[in-house]
Coordinates of C-alpha atoms in Angstrom, one line a residue:
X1 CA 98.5 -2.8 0.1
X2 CA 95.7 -3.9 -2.3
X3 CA 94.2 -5.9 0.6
X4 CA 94.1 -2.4 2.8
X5 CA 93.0 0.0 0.2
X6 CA 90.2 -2.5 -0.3
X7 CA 89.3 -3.1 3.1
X8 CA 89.0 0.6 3.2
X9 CA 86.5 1.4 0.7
X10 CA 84.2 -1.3 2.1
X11 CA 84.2 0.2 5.4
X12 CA 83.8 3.7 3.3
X13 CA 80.6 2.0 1.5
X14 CA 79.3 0.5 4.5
X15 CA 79.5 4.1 6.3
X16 CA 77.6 5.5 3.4
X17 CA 75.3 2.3 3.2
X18 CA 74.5 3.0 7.1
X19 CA 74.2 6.6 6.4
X20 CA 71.6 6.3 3.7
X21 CA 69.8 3.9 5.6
X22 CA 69.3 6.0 8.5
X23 CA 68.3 9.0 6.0
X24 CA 65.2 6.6 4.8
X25 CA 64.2 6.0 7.9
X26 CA 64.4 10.1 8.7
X27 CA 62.6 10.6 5.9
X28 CA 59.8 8.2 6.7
X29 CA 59.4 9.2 9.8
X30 CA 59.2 12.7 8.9
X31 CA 56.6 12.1 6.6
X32 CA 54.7 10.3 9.1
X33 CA 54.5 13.1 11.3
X34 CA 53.7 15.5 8.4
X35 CA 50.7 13.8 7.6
X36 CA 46.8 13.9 8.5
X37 CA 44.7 10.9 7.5
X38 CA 40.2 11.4 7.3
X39 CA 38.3 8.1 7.6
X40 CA 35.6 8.5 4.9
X41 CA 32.9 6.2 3.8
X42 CA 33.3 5.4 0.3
X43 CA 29.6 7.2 -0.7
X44 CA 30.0 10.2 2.0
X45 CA 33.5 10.2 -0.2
X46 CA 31.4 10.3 -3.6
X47 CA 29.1 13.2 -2.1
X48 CA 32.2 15.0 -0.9
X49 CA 33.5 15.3 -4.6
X50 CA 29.5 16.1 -5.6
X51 CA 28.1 18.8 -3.1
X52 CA 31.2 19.9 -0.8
X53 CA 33.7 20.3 -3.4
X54 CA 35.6 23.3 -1.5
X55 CA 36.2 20.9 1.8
X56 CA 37.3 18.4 -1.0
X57 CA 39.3 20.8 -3.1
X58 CA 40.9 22.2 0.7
X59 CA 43.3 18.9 0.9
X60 CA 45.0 19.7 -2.1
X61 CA 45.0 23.1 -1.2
X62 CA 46.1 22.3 2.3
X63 CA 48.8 20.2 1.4
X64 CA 50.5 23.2 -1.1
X65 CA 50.5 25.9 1.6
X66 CA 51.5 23.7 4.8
X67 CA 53.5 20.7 3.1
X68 CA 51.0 18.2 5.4
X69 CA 49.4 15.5 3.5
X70 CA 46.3 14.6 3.5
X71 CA 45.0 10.9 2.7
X72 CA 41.6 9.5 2.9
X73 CA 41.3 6.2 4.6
X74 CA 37.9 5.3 3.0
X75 CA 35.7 2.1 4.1
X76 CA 33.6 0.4 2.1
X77 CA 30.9 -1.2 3.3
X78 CA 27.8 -3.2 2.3
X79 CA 25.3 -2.3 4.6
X80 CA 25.5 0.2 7.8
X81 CA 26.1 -2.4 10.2
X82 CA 29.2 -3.5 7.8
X83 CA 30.5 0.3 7.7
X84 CA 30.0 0.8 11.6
X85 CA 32.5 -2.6 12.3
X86 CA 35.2 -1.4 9.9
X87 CA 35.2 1.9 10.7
X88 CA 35.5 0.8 14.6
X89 CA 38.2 -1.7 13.6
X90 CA 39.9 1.7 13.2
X91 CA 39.4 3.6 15.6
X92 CA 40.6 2.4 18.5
X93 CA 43.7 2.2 17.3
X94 CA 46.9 3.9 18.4
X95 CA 47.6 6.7 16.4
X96 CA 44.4 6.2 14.5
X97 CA 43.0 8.3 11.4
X98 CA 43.4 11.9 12.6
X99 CA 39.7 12.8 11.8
X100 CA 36.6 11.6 11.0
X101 CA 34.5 13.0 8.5
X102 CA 30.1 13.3 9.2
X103 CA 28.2 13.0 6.3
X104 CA 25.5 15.8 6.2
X105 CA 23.0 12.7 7.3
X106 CA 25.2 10.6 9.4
X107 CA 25.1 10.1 13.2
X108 CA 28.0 11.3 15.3
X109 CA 27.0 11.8 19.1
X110 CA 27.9 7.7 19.0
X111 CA 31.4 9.0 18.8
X112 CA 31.2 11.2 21.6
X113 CA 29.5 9.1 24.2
X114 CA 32.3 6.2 23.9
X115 CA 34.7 8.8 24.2
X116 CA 36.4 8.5 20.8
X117 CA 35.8 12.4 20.0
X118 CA 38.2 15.6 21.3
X119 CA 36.8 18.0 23.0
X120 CA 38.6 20.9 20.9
X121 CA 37.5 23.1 23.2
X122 CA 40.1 25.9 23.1
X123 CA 42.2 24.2 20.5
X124 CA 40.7 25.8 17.2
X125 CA 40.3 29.3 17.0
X126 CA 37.9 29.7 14.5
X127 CA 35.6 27.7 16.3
X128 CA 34.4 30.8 17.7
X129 CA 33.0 32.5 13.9
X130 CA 30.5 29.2 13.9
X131 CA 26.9 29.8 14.9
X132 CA 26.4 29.1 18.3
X133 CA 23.0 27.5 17.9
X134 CA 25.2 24.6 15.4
X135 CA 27.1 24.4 18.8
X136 CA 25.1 22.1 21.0
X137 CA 26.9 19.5 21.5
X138 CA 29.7 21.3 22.7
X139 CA 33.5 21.8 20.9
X140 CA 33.0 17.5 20.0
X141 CA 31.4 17.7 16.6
X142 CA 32.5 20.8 14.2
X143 CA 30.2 21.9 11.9
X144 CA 32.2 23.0 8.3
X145 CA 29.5 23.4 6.2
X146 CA 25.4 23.5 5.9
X147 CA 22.5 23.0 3.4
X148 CA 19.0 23.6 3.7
X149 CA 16.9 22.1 1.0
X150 CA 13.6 24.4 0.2
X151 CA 10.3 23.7 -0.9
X152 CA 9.5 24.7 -4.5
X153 CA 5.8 25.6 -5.2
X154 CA 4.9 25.0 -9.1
X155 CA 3.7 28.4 -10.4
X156 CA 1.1 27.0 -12.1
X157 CA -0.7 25.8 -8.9
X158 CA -0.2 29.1 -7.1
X159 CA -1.9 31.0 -10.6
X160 CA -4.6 28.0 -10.9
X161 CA -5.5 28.4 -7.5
X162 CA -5.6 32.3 -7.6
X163 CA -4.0 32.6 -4.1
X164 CA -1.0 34.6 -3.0
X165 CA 2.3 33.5 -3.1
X166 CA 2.9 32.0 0.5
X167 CA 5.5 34.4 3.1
X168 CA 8.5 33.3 3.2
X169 CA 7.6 32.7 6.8
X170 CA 4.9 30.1 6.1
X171 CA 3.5 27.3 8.5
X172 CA 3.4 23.5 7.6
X173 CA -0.6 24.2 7.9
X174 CA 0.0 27.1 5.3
X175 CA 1.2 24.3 3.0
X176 CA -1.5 22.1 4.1
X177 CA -4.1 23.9 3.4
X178 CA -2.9 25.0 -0.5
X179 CA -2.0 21.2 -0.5
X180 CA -5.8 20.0 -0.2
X181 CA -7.0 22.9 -1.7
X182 CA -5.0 21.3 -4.7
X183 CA -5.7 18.0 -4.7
X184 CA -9.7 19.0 -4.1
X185 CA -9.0 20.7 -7.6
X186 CA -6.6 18.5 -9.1
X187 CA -5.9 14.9 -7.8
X188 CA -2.2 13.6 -8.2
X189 CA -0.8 10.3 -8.9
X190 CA 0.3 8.6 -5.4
X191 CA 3.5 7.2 -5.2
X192 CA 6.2 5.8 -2.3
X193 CA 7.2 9.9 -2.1
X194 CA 3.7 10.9 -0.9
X195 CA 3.5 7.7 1.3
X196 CA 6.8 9.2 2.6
X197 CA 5.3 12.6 3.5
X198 CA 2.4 11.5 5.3
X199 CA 3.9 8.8 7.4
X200 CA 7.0 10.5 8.5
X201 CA 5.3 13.7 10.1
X202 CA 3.2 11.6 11.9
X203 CA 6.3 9.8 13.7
X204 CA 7.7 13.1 14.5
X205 CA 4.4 15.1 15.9
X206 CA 3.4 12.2 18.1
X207 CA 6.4 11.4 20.5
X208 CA 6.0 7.9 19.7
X209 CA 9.8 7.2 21.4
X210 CA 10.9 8.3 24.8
X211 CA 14.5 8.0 24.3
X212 CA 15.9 8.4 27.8
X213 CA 13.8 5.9 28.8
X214 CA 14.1 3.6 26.2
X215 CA 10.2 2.9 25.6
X216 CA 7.7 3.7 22.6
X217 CA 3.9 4.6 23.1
X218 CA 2.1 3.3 20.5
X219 CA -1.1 2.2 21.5
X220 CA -3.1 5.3 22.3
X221 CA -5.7 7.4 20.9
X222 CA -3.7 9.8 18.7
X223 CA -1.9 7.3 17.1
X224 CA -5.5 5.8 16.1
X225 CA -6.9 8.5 14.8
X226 CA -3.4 9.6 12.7
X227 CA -3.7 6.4 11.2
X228 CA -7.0 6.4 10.3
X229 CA -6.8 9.4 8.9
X230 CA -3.8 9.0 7.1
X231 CA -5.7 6.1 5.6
X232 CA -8.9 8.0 4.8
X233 CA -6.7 10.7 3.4
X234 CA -4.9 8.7 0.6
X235 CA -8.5 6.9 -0.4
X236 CA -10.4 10.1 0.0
X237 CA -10.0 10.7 -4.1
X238 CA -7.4 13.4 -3.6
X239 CA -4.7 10.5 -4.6
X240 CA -5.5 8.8 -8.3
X241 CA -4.4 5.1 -7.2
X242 CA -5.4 1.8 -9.1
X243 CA -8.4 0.8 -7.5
X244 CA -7.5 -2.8 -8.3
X245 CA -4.3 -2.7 -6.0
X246 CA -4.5 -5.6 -2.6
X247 CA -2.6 -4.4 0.3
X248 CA 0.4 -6.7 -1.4
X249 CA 0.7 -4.6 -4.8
X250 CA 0.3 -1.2 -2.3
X251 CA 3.7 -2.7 -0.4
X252 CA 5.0 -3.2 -3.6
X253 CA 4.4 -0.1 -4.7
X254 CA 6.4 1.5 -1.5
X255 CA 8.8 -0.4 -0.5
X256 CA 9.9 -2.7 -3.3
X257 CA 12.1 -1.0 -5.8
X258 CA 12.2 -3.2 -8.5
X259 CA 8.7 -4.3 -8.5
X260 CA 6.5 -3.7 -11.4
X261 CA 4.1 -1.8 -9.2
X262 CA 6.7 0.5 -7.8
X263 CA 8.1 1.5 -11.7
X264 CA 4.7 2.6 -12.5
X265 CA 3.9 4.5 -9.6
X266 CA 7.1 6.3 -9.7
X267 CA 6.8 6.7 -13.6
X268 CA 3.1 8.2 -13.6
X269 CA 4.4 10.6 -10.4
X270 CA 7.2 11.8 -13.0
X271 CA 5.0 12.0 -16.5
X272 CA 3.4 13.9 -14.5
X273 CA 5.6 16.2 -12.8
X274 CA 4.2 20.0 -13.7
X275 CA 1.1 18.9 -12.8
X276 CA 2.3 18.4 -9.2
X277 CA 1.9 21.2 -6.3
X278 CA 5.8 20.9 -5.8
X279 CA 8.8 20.0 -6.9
X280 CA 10.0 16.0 -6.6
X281 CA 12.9 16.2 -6.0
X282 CA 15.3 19.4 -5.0
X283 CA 18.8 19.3 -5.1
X284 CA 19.4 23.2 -5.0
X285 CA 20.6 24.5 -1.7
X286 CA 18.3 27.3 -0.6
X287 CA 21.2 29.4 1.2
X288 CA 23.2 29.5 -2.3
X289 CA 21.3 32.8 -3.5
X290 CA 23.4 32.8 -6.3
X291 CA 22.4 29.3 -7.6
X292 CA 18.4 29.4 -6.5
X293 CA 18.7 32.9 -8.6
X294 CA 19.5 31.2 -11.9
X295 CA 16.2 28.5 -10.9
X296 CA 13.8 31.2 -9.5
X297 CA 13.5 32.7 -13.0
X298 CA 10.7 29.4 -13.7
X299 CA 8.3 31.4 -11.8
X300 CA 8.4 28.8 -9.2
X301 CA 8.4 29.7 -5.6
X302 CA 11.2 28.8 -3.4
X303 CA 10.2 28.7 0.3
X304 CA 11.6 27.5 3.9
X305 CA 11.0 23.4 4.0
X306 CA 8.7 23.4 6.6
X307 CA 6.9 20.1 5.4
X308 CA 7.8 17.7 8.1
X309 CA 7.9 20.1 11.0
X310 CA 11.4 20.1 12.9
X311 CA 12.8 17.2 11.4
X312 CA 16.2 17.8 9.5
X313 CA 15.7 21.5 8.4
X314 CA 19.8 21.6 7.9
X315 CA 21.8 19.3 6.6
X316 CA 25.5 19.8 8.6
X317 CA 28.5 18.4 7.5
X318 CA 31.7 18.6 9.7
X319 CA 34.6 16.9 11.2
X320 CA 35.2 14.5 14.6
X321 CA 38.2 14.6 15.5
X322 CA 40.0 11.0 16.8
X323 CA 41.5 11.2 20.6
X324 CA 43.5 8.7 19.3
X325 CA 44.1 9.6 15.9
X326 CA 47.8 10.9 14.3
X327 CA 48.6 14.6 14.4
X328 CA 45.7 15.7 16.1
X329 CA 46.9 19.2 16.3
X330 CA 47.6 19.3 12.2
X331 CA 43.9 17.8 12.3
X332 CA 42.8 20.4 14.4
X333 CA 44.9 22.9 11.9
X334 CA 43.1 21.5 8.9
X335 CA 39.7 22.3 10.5
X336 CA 40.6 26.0 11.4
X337 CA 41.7 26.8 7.8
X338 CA 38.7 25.5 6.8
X339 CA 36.4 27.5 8.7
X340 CA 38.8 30.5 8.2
X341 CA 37.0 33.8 6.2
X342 CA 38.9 33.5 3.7
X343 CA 37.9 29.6 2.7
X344 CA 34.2 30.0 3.7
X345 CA 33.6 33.0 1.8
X346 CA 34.7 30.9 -1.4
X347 CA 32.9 28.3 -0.5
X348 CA 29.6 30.7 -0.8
X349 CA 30.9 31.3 -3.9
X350 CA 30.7 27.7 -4.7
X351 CA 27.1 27.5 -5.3
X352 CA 26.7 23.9 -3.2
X353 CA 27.1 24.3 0.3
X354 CA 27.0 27.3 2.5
X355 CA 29.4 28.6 5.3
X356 CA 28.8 28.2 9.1
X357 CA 31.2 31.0 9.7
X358 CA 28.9 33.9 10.7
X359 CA 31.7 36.8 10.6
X360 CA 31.5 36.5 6.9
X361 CA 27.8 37.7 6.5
X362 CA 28.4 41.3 5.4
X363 CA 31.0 40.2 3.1
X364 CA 28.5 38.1 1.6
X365 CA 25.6 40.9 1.7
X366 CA 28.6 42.8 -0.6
X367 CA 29.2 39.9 -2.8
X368 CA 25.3 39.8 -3.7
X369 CA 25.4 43.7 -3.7
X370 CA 28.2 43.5 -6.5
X371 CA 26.6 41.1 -8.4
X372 CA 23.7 42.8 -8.8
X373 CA 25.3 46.5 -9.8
X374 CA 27.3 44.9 -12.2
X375 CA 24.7 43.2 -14.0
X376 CA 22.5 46.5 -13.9
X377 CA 25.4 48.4 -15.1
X378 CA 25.5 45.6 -18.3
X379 CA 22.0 45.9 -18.8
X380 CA 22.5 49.5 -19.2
X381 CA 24.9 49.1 -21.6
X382 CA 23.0 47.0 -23.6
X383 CA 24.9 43.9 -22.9
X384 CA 23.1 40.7 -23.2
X385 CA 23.6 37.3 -21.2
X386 CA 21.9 33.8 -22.0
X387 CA 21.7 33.2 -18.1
X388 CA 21.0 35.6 -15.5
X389 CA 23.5 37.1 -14.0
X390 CA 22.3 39.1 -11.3
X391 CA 20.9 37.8 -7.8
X392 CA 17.4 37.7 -7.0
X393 CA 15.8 39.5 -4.6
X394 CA 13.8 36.5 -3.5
X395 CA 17.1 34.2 -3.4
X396 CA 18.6 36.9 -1.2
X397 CA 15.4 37.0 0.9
X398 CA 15.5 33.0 1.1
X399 CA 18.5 32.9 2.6
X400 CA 18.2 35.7 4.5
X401 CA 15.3 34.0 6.9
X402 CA 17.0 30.6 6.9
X403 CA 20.1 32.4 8.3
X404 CA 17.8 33.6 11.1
X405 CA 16.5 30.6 11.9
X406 CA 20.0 29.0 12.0
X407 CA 20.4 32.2 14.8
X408 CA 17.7 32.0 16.8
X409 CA 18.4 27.8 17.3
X410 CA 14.9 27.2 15.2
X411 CA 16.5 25.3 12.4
X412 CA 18.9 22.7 13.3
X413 CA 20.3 19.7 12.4
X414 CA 19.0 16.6 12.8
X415 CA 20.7 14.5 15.3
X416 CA 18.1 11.3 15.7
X417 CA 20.6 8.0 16.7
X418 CA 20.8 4.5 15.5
X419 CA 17.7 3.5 17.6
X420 CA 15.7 6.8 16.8
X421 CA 16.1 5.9 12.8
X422 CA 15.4 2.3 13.7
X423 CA 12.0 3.0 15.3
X424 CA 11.2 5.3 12.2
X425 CA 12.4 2.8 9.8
X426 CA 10.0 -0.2 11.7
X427 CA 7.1 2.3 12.2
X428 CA 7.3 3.0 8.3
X429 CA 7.4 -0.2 7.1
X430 CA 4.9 -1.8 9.9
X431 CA 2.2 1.1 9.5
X432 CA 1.5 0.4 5.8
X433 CA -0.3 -3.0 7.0
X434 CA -3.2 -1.1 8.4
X435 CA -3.5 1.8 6.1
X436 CA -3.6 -0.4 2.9
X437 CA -5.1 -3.2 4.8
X438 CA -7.8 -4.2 2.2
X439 CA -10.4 -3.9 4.4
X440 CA -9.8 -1.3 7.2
X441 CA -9.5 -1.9 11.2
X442 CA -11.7 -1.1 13.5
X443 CA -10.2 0.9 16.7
X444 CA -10.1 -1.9 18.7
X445 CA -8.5 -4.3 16.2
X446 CA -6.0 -1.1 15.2
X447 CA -5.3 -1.1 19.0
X448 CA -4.7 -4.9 19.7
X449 CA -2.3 -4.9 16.8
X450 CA -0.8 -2.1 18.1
X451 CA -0.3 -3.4 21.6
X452 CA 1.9 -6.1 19.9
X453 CA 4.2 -3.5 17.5
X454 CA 4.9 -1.7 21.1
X455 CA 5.5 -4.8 23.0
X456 CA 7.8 -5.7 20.0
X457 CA 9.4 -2.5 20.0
X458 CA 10.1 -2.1 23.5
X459 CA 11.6 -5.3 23.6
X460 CA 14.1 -4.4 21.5
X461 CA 14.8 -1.6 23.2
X462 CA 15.9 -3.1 26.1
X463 CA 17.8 -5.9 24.6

């Protein structure tokens, strides 16, 4: 009797043994299909946390409202050749990380040509609140979010100079012209950031590349002449540079970040600083009204970035999302609640970056309106506030004009590839050797030497 009583409470166990067991696995499968996962660089992680803290904060938020988790699968990587192996170690994958997040300055269209990317065409609603000109490469690449960094004129140059603020529509030969009218007056200290400036719009006005048919034109007349006068430029006495430097101590200077040559040049740029025409270094987004209203009140003047002509006037962050990643449609439901009104609008509020949904402007126009009725109805009352806590007419005016540029398709984001940013990168680095040269080329030296970079050049092109 003992014997069957306890052969039947092992069978008893092992039912309930079996029955738990099959409950774990319910349970992990569920999970598994409640989940999302977004493949994240380690620093476009860091820079999510810093300047698109609402799509960061949106997980969490996510996660409470719908019961889907969200994980980051984040790569670490020590160069961009390192990151670009791991991260396609992942992708090709079955049942992959459900999106992939684009950094602001990383490429995506790499994505879509080896046919890694959805076309979510129909399959998010709110794709249809985005602006359409943030829309060219079709329903691949979804634009969240968008930042347009502004120039910021020191108001002692524009009061020195005795010249009218510049319009908010200004050219880059508006800024041109006060820039040498400046330097003529008061010479600046020239560092790896002016070097930067002059070198970099000269790759972009010249079509040095011809993508599509995978050759560069270097060795012609206007590239000549750009260089010499680049050259002439930085020696003309509108820069204050050591007149003791070789062409070594000038690469130093640029390109070597640890050098002694570079600390100084960067150090007398910053001792220096209010003495500049603009700005160093702007962090402030120029569509967040509310934030450029709490800087404006310097008396600098916050305009449209116009410095290096059409290159990179937005920075656009947004999402791929993975053909064969996990839970595409929750994917595809993460990105719709996050360009939904109600998520955008607060991310307006946020102060960082600025919403690409553009069925929320008059909610923001009333947002600024607000502001600014309730800090006139404090001021009546006599009620004072360390910071200012209205919105600036000029803020509201700045953003006001980059949002119709975003419209009409003027302002976009930069989408240069790999091979675009490596002919930049080469053309930066190799061009230094003639403008520093210490004694300068003639033409037909400048073009012999020239003749070899595009021989070089197209050779790796065609690799």
């Amino acid at each position: 009797m003992k014997k069957k009583l306890i052969l039947f409470l092992c069978i008893i166990i092992g039912l309930l043994t079996m029955g738990c067991s099959n409950n774990s696995k319910d349970i992990k499968t569920n999970a598994d299909d409640n989940e999302i996962t977004i493949l994240i660089k380690d620093n476009d992680l860091s820079k999510m946390e810093m300047e698109y803290r609402k799509i960061y904060g949106y997980t969490d938020r996510f996660e409470l409202e719908t019961g889907v988790k969200v994980k980051f699968d984040i790569i670490s990587g020590c160069n961009e050749e390192d990151y670009e192996n791991k991260i396609n170690t992942k992708l090709y994958l079955n049942e992959g990380p459900t999106l992939i997040f684009v950094s602001d300055d990383s490429e995506y269209q790499k994505y879509i040509e080896r046919g890694i990317a959805l076309d979510t065409q129909g399959k998010i609603p709110n794709i249809s609140k985005i602006y359409d000109s943030l829309l060219t490469d079709g329903h691949y690449f979804i634009p969240v979010s968008m930042i347009h960094y502004p120039v910021v004129l020191n108001r002692r140059v524009i009061d020195k100079l005795k010249i009218d603020e510049p319009k908010i529509n200004w050219t880059r030969k508006d800024y041109l012209r006060i820039r040498d009218k400046w330097l003529n007056l008061e010479p600046e200290y020239f560092c790896e950031y002016d070097y930067n400036e002059l070198i970099i719009s000269m790759i972009n006005d010249l079509d040095i590349l011809d993508e599509s048919n995978k050759k560069v034109d270097l060795n012609n007349s206007k590239v000549i002449n750009y260089i010499n006068n680049r050259r002439d430029e930085i020696f003309s006495g509108k820069y204050i540079i050591n007149k003791y430097y070789t062409y070594n101590d000038f690469y130093n200077m640029i390109f070597e970040h640890e050098s002694l040559q570079y600390k100084d040049a960067i150090g007398l740029k910053l001792k220096n600083a209010d003495k500049s025409i603009k700005k160093l270094w702007v962090f402030t987004n120029g569509l967040s009204s509310l934030l450029v209203s709490k800087e404006i009140i310097t008396g600098d003047v916050f305009l449209p970035n116009i410095i290096r002509g059409d290159d990179n006037l937005l920075k656009i962050c947004g999402f791929i999302v993975n053909r064969n990643g996990k839970n595409v449609e929750l994917g595809m439901e993460f990105i719709n609640g996050l360009l939904s009104d109600k998520i955008q609008l607060e991310m307006f509020k946020s102060n960082r970056s600025y919403p690409v949904n553009k069925d929320i402007e008059e909610e923001i126009d009333k947002i600024e309106k607000e502001i600014n009725e309730k800090a006139a109805k404090e001021k009546k009352e006599g009620i004072k506030h360390y910071v200012r806590k209205d919105v600036n007419e000029k803020a509201i005016a700045l953003r006001k004009y980059i949002i119709s540029q975003v419209k009409s398709g003027n302002y976009k984001r930069c989408n240069n590839n790999k091979t675009a940013i490596k002919i930049k990168n080469m053309i930066y680095k190799d061009f230094a050797k003639f403008i520093f040269a210490d004694e300068a080329y003639t033409d037909d030296e400048l073009s012999r030497e020239l003749q070899k970079l595009e021989n070089e050049y197209n050779m790796w092109l065609n690799e």
